[in-house]
Short mmCIF file of C-alpha atoms and ligand atoms in Angstrom, two decimals:
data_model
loop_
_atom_site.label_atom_id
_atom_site.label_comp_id
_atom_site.label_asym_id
_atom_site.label_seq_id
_atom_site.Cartn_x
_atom_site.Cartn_y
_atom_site.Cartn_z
CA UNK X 1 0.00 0.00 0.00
CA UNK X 2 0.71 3.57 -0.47
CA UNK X 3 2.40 5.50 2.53
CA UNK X 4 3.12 9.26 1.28
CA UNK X 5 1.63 12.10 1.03
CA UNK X 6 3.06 14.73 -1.95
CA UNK X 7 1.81 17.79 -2.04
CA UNK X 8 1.63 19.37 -5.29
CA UNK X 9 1.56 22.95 -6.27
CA UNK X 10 1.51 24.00 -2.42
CA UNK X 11 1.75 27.98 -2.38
CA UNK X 12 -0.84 28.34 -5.35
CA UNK X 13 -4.18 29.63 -3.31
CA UNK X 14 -6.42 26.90 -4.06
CA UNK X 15 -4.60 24.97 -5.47
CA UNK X 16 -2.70 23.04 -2.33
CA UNK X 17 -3.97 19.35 -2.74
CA UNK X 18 -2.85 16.60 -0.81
CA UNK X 19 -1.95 13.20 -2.75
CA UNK X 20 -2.91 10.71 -0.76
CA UNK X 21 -2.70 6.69 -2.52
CA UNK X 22 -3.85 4.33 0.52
CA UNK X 23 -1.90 5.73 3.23
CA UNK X 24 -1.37 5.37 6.60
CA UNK X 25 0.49 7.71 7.78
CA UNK X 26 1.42 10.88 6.49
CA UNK X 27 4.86 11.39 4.66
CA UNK X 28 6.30 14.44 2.96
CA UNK X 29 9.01 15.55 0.93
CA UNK X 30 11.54 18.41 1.21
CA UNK X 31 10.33 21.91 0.05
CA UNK X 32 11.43 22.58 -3.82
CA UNK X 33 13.21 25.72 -3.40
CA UNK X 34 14.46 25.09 0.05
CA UNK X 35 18.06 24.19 -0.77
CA UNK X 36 19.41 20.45 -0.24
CA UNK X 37 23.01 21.30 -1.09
CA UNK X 38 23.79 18.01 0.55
CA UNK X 39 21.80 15.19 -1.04
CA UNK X 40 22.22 12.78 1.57
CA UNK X 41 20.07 15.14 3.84
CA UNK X 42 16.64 13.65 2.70
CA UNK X 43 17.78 10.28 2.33
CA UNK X 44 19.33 10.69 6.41
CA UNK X 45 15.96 12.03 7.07
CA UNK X 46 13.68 9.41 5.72
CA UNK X 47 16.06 6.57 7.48
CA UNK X 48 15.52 8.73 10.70
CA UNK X 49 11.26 8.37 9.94
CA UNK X 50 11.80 11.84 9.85
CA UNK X 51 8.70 14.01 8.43
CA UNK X 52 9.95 16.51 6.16
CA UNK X 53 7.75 18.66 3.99
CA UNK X 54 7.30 18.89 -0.17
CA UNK X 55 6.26 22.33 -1.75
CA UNK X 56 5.89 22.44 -5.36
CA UNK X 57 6.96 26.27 -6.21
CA UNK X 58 5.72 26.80 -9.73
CA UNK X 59 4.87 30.22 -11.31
CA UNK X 60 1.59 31.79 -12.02
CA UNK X 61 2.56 34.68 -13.65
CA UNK X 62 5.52 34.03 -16.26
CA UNK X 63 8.19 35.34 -14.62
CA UNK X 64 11.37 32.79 -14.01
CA UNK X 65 11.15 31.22 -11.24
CA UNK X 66 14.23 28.95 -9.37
CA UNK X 67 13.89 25.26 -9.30
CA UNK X 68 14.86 22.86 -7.32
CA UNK X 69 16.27 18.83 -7.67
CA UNK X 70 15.61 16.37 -4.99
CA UNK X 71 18.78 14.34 -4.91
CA UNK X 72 18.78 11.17 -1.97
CA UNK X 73 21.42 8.73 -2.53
CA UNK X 74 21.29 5.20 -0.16
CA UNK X 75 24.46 5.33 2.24
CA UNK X 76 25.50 2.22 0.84
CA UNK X 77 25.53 -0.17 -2.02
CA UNK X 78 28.69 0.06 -4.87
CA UNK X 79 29.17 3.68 -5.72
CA UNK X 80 31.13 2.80 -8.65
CA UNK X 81 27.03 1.56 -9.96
CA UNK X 82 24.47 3.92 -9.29
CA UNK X 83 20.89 3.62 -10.55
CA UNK X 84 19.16 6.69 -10.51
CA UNK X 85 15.38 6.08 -10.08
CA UNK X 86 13.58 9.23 -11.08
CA UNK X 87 10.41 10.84 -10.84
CA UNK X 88 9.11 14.65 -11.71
CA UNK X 89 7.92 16.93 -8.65
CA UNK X 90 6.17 19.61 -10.77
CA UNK X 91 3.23 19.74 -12.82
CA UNK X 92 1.56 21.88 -15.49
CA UNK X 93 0.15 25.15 -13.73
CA UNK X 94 -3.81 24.27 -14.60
CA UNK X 95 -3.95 21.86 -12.18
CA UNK X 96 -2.75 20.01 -9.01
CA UNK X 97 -0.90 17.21 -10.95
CA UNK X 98 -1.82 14.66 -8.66
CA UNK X 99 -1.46 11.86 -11.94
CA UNK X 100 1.12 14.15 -13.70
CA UNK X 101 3.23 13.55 -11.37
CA UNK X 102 2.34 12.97 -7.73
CA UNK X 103 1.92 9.29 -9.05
CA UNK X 104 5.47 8.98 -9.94
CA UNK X 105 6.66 11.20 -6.75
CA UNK X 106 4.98 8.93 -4.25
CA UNK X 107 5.70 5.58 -5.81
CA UNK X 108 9.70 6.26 -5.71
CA UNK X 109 9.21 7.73 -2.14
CA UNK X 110 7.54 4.72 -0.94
CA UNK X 111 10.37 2.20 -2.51
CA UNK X 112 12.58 4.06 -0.86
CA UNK X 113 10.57 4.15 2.79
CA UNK X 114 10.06 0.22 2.30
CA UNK X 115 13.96 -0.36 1.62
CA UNK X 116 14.43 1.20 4.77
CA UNK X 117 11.76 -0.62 6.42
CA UNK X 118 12.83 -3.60 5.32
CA UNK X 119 16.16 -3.09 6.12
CA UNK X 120 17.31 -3.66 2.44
CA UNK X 121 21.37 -3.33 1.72
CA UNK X 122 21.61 -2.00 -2.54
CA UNK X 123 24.58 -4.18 -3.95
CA UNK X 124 24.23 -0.96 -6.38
CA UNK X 125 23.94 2.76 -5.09
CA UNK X 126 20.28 4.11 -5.18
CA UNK X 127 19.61 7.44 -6.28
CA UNK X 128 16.16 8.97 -5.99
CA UNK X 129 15.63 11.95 -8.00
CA UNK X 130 13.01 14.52 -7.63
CA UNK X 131 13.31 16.25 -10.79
CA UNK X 132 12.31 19.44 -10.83
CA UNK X 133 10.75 21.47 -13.85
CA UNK X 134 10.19 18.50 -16.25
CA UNK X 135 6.95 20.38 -17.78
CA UNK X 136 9.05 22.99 -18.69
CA UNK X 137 10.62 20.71 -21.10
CA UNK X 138 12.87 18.75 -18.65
CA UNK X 139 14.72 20.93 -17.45
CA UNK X 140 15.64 19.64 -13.97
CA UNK X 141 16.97 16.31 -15.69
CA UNK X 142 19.18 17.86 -18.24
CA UNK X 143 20.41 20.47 -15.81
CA UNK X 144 21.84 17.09 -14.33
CA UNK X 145 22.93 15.28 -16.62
CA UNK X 146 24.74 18.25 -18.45
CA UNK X 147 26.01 19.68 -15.28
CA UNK X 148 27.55 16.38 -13.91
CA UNK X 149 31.23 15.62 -13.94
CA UNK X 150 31.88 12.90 -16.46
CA UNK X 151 33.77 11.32 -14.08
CA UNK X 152 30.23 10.93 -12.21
CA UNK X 153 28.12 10.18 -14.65
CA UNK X 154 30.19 7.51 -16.10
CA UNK X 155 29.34 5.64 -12.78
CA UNK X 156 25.54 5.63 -13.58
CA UNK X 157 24.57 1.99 -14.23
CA UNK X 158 20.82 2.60 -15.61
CA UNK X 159 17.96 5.37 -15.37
CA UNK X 160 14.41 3.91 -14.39
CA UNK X 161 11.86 7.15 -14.66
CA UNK X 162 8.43 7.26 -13.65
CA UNK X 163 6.02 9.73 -14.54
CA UNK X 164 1.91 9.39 -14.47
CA UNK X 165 1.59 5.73 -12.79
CA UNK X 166 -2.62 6.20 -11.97
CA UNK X 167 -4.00 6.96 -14.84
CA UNK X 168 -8.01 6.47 -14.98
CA UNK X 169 -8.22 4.72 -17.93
CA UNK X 170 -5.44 2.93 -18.10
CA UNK X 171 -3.36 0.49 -19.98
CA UNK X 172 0.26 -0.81 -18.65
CA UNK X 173 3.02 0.88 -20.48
CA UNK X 174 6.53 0.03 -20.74
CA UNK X 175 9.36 1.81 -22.39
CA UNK X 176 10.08 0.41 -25.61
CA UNK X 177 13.91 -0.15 -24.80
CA UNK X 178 14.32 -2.11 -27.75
CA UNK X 179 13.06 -0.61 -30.29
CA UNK X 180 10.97 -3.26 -31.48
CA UNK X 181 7.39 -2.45 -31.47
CA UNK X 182 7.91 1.51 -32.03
CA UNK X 183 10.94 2.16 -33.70
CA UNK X 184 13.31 4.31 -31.22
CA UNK X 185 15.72 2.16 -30.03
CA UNK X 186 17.85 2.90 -26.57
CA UNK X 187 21.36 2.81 -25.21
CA UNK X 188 22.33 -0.69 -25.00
CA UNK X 189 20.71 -2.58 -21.53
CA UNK X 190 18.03 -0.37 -22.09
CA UNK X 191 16.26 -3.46 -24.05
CA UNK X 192 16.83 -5.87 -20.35
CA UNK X 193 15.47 -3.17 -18.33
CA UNK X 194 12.23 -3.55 -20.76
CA UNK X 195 12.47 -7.12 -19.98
CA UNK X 196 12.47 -7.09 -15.93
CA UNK X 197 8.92 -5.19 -16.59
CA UNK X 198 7.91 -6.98 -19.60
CA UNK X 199 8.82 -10.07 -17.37
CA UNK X 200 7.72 -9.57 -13.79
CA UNK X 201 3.97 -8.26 -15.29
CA UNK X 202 3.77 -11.15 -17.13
CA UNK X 203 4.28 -13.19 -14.10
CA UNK X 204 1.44 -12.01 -12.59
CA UNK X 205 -0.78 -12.88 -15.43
CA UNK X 206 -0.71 -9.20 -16.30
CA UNK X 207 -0.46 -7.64 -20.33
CA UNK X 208 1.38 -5.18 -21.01
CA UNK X 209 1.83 -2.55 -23.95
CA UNK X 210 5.01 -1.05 -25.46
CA UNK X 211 5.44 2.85 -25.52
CA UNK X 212 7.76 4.86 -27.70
CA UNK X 213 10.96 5.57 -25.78
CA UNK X 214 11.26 9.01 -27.53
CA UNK X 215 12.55 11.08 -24.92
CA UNK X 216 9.75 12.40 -23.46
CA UNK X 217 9.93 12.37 -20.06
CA UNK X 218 13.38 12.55 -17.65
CA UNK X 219 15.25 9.65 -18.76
CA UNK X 220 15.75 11.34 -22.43
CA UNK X 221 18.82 13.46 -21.07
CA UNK X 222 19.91 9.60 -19.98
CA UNK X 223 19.80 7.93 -22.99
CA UNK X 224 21.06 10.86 -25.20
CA UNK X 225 24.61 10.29 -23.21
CA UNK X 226 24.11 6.26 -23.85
CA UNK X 227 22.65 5.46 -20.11
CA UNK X 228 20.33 2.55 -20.25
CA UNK X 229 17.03 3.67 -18.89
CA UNK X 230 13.58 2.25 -18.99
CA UNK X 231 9.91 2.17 -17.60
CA UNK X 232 6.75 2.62 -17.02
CA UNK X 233 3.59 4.97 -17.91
CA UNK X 234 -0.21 5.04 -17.71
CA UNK X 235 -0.80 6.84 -20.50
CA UNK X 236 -1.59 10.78 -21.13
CA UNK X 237 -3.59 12.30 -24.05
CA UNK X 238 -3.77 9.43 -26.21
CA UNK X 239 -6.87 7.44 -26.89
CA UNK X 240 -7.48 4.08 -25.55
CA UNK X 241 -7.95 1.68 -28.55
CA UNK X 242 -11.12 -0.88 -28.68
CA UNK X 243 -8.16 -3.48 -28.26
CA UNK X 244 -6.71 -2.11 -25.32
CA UNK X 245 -10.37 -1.81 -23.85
CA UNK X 246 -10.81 -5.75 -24.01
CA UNK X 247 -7.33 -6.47 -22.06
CA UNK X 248 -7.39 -3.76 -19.75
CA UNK X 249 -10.82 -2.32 -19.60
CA UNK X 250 -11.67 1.04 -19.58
CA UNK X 251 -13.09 2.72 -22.24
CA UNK X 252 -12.34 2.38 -25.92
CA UNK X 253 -11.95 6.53 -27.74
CA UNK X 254 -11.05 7.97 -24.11
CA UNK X 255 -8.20 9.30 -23.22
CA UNK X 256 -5.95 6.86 -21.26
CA UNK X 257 -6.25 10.63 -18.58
CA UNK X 258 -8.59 12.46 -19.84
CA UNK X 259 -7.47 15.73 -16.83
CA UNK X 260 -4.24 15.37 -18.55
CA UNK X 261 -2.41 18.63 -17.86
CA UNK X 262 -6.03 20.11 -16.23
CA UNK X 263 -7.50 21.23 -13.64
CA UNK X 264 -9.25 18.08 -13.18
CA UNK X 265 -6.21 16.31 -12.52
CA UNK X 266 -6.81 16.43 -8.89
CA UNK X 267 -6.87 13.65 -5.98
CA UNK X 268 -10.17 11.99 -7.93
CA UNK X 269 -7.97 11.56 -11.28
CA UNK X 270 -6.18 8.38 -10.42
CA UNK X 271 -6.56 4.79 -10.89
CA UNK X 272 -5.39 3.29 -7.70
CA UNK X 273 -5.16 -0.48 -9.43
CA UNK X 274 -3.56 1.21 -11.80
CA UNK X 275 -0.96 2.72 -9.51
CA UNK X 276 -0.92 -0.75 -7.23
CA UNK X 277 -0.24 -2.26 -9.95
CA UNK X 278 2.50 -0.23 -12.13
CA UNK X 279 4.18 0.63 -8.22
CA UNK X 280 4.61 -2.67 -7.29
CA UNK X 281 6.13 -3.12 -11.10
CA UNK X 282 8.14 0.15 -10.39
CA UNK X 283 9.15 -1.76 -6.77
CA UNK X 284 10.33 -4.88 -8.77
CA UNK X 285 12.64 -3.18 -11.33
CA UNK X 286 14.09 -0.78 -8.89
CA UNK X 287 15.24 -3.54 -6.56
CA UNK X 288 16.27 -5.94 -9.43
CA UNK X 289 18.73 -3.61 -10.63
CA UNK X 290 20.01 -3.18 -7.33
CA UNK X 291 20.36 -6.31 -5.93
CA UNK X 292 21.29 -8.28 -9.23
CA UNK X 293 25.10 -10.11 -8.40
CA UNK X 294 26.61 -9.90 -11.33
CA UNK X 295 25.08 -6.59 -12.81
CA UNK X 296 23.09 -6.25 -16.03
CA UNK X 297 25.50 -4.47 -17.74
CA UNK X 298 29.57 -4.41 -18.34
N1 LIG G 1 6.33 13.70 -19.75
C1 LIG G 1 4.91 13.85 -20.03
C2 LIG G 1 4.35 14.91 -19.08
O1 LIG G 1 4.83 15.07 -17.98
C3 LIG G 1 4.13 12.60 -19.83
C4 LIG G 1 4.67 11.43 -20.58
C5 LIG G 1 5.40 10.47 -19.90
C6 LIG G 1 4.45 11.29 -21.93
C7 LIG G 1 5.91 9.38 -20.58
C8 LIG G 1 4.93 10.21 -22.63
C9 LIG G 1 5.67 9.24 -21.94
O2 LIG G 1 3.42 15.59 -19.41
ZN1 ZN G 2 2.90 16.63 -17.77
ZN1 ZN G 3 4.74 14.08 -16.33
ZN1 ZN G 4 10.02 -3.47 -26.96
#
């Protein structure tokens, strides 16, 4: 179940909305804008069942406004491999973005909560990522990835990026790594991280559908420097097809979220099978690629 509680757009009268999954107690993230020089801070925090607080600073008027990455590395696991597991804190300005993205937000703050809980060691170093302006055409995640040492980034083992996990009408999305259902092909390992999804939904009798791994969400700074990244997606403006409708069900001509980037897109906006489902997915690939022995990749 669900633990956290994100709250989006916070400082926008109105607009302050709570994103509550199933929770059962309440859990929230550091303030965009308040500085986290030191990354470890949050991570320290959350080991310490520390309550810290999320704001979402986003501008209603135009003008530039700063931004903010979340950056929470585990103390331990091989720092020479780090997997950077990423979700974006913003959202459009029209609405809360409780789908787009306090789906993604919450579902890498709870795998992180359970690892503690559960008192899991990474083999590989975690890093959670809060990114920070992705609507604005990601810039929190290139900001990173162009501003990091190479020295850094070349110890980056694989991307995993969520972003809109609770879509109403949903239909189980993974990120074409491979290339071979919609023709944009990844970094190399970017085709075995499509398989841990592909593999662990289809072990619990669940379908899934490819999606095109074009770059358009926070792992496309990741791949463009030859990172393997993959994963997964609920689906945004596009139309659920009469064949999706009979595996998934839903409704055939709807949008897959039909508050996509609205006001709508509020704590009623979210399928929570959809985001039980996709999390514990999420869960599964995140811990795969840090406990796997031998690694996935050279
Ligand atoms: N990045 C898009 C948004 O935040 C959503 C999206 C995610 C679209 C993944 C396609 C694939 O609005
Ligand atoms: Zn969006
Ligand atoms: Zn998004
Ligand atoms: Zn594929």
């Amino acid at each position: 179940g669900y633990d956290a509680v994100v709250f989006m757009n916070e400082g926008q009268p109105g607009r302050e909305e709570p994103f509550e999954g199933s929770l059962n107690r309440p859990f929230t993230i550091p303030a965009v804008g308040v500085s986290f020089a030191d990354g470890a801070a949050i991570w320290q925090q959350v080991q310490a069942g520390q309550t810290v607080t999320a704001r979402v600073v986003t501008s209603t008027d135009n003008t530039p406004r700063p931004s903010t990455n979340i950056l929470a590395d585990s103390p331990g696991g091989d720092p020479n491999k780090v997997v950077v597991v990423g979700a974006h804190l913003d959202s459009v300005q029209d609405g809360e973005g409780i789908n787009d993205n306090g789906s993604g937000t919450a579902t890498i703050l709870e795998i992180a909560e359970q690892i503690k809980a559960l008192k899991i060691k990474p083999r590989q170093k975690l890093r959670f990522a809060f990114w920070g302006a992705e609507e604005s055409g990601l810039i929190g995640s290139e900001h990173y990835v162009s501003t990091l040492p190479d020295a850094q980034l070349a110890k980056i083992y694989a991307n995993l990026n969520f972003d809109m996990l609770g879509s109403p009408n949903y239909v189980r999305f993974v990120y074409d790594g491979d290339g071979s259902d919609t023709g944009t092909v990844g970094p190399a390992g970017s085709e075995q991280i499509e398989a841990i999804f592909n593999n662990y939904f289809a072990g619990q009798g669940l379908e899934t559908d490819p999606t095109a791994f074009d770059g358009r969400s926070d792992y496309g700074p990741f791949i463009a420097v030859g990172i393997p990244a993959g994963g997964l997606f609920s689906g945004a403006e596009g139309i659920k097809t009469p064949e999706q409708a009979a595996v998934y069900g839903g409704t055939a001509g709807v949008a897959y979220d039909p508050c996509y980037h609205q006001e709508c897109d509020d704590i009623n906006n979210l399928s929570t099978k959809a985001l039980a489902e996709l999390g514990d997915g999420a869960a599964h690939a995140v811990l795969t690629l840090a406990m796997t022995k031998t690694g996935f990749f050279p």
